[in-house]
Short mmCIF file of N, CA, C and O in Angstrom, two decimals:
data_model
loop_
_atom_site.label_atom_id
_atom_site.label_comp_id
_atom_site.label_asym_id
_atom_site.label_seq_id
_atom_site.Cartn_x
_atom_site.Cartn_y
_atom_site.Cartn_z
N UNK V 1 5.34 -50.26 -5.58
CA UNK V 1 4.95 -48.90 -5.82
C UNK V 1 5.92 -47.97 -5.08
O UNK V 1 6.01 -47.92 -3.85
N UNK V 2 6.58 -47.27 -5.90
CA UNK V 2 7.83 -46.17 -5.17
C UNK V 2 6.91 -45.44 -4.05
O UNK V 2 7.23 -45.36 -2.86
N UNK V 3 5.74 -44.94 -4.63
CA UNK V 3 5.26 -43.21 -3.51
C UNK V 3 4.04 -44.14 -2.60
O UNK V 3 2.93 -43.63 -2.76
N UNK V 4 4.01 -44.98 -2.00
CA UNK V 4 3.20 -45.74 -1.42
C UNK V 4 3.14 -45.83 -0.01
O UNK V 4 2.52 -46.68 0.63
N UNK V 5 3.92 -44.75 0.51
CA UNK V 5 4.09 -44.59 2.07
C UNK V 5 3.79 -43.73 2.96
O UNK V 5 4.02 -42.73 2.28
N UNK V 6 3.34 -43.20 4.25
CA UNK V 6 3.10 -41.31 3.81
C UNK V 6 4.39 -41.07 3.86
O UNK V 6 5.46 -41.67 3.96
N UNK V 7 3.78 -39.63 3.72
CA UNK V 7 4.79 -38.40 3.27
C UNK V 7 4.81 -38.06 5.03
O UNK V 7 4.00 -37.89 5.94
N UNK V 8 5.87 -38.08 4.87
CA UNK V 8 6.24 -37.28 6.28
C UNK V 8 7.33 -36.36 6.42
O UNK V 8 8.16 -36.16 7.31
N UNK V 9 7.14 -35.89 5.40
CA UNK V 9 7.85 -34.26 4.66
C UNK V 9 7.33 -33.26 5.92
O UNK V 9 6.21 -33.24 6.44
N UNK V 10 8.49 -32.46 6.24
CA UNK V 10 8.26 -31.75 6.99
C UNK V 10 8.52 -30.35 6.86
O UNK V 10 9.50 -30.05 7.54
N UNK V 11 7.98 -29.33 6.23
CA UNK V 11 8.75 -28.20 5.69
C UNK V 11 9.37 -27.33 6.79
O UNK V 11 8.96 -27.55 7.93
N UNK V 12 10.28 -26.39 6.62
CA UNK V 12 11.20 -26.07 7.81
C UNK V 12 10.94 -24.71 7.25
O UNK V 12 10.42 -24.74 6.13
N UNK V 13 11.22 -23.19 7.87
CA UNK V 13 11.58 -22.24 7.65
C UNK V 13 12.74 -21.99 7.14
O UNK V 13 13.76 -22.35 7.71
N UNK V 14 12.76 -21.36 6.02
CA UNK V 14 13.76 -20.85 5.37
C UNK V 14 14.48 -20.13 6.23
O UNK V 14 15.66 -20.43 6.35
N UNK V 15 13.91 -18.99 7.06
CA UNK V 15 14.54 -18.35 7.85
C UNK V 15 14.47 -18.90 9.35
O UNK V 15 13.32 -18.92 9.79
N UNK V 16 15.41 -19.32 10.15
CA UNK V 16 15.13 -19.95 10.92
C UNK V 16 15.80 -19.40 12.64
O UNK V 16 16.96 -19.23 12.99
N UNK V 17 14.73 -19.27 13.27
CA UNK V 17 15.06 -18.42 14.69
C UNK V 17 16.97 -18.92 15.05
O UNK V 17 17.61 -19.96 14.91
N UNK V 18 17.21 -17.93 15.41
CA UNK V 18 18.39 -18.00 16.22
C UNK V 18 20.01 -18.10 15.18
O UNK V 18 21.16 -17.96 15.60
N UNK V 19 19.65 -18.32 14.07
CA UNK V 19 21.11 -18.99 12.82
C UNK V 19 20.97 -17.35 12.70
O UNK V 19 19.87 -16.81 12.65
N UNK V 20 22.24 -16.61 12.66
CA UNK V 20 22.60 -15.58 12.12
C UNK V 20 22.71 -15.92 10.56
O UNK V 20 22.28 -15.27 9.61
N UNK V 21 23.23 -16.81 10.56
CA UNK V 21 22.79 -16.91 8.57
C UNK V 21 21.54 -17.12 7.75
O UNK V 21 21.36 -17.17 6.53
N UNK V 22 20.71 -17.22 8.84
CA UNK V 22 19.41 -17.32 7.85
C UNK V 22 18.33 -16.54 8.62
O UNK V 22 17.22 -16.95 8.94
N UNK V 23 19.00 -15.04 8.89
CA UNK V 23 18.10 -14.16 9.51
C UNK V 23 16.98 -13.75 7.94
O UNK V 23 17.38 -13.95 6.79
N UNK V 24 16.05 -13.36 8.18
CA UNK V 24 15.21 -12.67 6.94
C UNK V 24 15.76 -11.30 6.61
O UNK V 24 15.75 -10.55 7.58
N UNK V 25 16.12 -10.90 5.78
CA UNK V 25 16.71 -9.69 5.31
C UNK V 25 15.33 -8.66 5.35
O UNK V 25 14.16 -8.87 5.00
N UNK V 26 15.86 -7.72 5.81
CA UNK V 26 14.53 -6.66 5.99
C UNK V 26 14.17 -5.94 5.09
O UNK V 26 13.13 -5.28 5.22
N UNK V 27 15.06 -5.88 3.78
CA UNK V 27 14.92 -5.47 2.69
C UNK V 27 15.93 -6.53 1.62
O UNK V 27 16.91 -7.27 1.76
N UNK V 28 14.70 -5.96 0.15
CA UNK V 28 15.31 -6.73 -0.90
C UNK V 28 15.39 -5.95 -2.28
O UNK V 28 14.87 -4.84 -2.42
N UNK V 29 16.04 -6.57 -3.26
CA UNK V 29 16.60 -5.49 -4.19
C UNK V 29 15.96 -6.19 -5.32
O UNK V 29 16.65 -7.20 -5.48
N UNK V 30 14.95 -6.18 -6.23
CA UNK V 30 14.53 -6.94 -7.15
C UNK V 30 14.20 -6.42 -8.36
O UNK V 30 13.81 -5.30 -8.01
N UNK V 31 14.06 -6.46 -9.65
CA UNK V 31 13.83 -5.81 -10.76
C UNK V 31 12.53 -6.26 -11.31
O UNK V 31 12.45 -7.49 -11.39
N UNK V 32 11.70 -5.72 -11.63
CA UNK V 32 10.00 -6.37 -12.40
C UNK V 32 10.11 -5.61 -13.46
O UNK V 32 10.70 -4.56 -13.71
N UNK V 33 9.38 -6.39 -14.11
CA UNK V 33 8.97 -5.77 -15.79
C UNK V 33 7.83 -4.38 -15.32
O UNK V 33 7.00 -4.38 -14.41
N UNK V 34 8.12 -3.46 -16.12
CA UNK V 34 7.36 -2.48 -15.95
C UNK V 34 5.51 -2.83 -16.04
O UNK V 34 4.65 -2.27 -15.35
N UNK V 35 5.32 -3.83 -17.02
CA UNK V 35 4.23 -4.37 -17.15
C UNK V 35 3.74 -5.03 -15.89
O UNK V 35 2.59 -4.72 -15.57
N UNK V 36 4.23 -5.69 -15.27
CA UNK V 36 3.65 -6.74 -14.13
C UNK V 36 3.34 -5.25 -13.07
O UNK V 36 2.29 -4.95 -12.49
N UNK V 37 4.61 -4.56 -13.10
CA UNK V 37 4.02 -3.41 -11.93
C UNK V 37 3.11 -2.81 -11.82
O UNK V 37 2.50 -2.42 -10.82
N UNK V 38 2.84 -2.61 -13.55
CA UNK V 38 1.11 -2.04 -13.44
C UNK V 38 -0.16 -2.88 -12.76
O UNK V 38 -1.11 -2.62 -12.02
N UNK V 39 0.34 -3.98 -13.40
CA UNK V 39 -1.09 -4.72 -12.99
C UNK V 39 -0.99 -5.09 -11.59
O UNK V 39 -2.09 -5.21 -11.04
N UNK V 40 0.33 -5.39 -10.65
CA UNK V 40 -0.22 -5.19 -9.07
C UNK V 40 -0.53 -4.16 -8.82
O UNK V 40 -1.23 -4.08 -7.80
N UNK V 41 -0.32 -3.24 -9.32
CA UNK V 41 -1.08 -1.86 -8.72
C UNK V 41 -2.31 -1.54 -9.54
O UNK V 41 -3.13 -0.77 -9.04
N UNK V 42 -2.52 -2.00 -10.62
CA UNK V 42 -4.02 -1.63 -11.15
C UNK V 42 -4.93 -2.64 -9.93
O UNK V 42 -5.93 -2.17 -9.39
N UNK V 43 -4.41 -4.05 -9.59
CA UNK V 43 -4.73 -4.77 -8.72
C UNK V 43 -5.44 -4.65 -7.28
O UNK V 43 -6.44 -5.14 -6.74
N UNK V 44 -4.20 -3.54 -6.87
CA UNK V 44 -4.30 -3.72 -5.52
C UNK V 44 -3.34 -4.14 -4.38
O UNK V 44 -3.27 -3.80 -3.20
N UNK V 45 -2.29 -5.40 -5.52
CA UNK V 45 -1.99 -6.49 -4.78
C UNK V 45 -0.73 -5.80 -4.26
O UNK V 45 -0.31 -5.98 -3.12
N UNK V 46 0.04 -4.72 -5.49
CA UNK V 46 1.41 -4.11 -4.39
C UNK V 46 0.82 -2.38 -4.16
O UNK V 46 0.33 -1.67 -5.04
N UNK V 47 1.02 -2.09 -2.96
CA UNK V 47 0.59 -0.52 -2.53
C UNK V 47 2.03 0.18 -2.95
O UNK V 47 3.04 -0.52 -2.94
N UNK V 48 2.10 1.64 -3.34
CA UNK V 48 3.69 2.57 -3.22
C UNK V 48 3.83 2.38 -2.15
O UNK V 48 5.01 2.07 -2.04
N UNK V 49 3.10 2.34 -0.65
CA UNK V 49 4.05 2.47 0.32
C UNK V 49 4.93 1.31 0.41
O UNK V 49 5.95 1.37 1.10
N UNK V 50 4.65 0.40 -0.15
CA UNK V 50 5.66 -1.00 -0.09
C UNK V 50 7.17 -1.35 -0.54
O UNK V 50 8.05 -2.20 -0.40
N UNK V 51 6.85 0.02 -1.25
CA UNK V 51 8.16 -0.09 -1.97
C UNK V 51 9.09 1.24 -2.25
O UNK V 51 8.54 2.28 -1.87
N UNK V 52 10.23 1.40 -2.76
CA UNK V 52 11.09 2.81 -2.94
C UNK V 52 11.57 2.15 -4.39
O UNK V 52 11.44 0.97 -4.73
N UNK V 53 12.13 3.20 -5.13
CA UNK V 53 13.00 3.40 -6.34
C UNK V 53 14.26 3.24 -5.99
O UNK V 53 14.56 3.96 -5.04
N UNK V 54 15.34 2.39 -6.50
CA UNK V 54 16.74 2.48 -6.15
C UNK V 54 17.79 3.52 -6.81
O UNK V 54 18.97 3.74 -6.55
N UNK V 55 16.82 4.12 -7.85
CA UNK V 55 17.58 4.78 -9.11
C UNK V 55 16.57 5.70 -9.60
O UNK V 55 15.43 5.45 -10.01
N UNK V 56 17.43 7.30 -9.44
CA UNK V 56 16.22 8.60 -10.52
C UNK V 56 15.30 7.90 -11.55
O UNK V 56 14.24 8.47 -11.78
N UNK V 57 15.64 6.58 -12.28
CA UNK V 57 15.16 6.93 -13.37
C UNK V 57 13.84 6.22 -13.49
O UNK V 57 12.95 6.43 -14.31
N UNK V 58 13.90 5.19 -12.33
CA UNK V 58 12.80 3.78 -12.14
C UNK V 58 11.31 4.87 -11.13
O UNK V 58 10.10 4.76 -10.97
N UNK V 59 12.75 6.14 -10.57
CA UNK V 59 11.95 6.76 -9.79
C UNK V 59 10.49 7.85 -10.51
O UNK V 59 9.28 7.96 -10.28
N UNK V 60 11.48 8.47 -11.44
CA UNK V 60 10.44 8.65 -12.74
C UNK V 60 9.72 8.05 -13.75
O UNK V 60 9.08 8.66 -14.61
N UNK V 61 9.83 6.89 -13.64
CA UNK V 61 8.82 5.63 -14.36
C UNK V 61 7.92 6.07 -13.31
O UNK V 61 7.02 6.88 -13.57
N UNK V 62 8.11 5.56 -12.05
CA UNK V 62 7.01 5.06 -11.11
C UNK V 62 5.98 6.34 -10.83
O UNK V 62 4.78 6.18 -10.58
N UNK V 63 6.48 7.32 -10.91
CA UNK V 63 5.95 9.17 -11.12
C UNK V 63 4.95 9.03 -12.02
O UNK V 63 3.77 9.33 -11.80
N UNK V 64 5.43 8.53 -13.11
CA UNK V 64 4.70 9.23 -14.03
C UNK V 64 3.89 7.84 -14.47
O UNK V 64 3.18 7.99 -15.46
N UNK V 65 3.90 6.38 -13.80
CA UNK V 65 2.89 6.18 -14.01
C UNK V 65 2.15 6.30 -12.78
O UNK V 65 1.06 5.73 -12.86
N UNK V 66 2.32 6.71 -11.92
CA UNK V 66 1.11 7.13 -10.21
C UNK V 66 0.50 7.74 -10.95
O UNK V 66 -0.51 7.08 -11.19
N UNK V 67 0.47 9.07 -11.75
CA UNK V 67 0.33 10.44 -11.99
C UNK V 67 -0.45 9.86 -13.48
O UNK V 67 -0.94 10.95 -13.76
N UNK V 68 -0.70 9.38 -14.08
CA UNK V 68 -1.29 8.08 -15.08
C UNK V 68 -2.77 8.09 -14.26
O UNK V 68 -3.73 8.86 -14.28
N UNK V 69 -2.56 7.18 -13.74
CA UNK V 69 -3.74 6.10 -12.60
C UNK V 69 -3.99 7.15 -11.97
O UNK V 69 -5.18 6.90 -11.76
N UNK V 70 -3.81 8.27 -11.43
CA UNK V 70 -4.59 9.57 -10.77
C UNK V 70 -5.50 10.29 -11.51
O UNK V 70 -6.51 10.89 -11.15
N UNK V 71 -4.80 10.07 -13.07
CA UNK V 71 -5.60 10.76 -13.61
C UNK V 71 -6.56 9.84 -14.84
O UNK V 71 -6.80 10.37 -15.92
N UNK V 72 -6.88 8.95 -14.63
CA UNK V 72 -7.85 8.10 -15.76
C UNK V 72 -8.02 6.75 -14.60
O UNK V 72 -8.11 5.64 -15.11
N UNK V 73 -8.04 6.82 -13.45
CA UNK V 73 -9.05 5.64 -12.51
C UNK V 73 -9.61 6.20 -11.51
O UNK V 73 -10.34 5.55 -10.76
#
């Protein structure tokens, strides 16, 4: 039997104290479907303060749907 032994898998931090190369970046740059954004925020699960717009135009998506959900929840 191959898997018949324990597991003595040990998971490690990705980011790991002291390696300048694998400090955690304090910010990140990511793109979501306009759809998924609604529903963490119809959710709950992402708050605006969590996040900024990188670009006028994502910045006026995100406007005008706050300004949406202010006005019909």
């Amino acid at each position: 039997m191959p898997f018949s032994g324990v597991d003595n898998f040990q998971p490690q931090s990705l980011y790991e104290q002291g390696r300048p190369d694998r400090r955690k970046p304090e910010h990140l740059s990511i793109r979501i479907e306009t759809d998924s954004l609604i529903r963490l925020l119809k959710t709950r699960q992402l708050h605006v303060q969590n996040f900024s717009c990188a670009d006028p135009t994502s910045k006026t998506v995100i406007y005008h749907l706050l300004l949406e959900f202010a006005l019909n929840y």
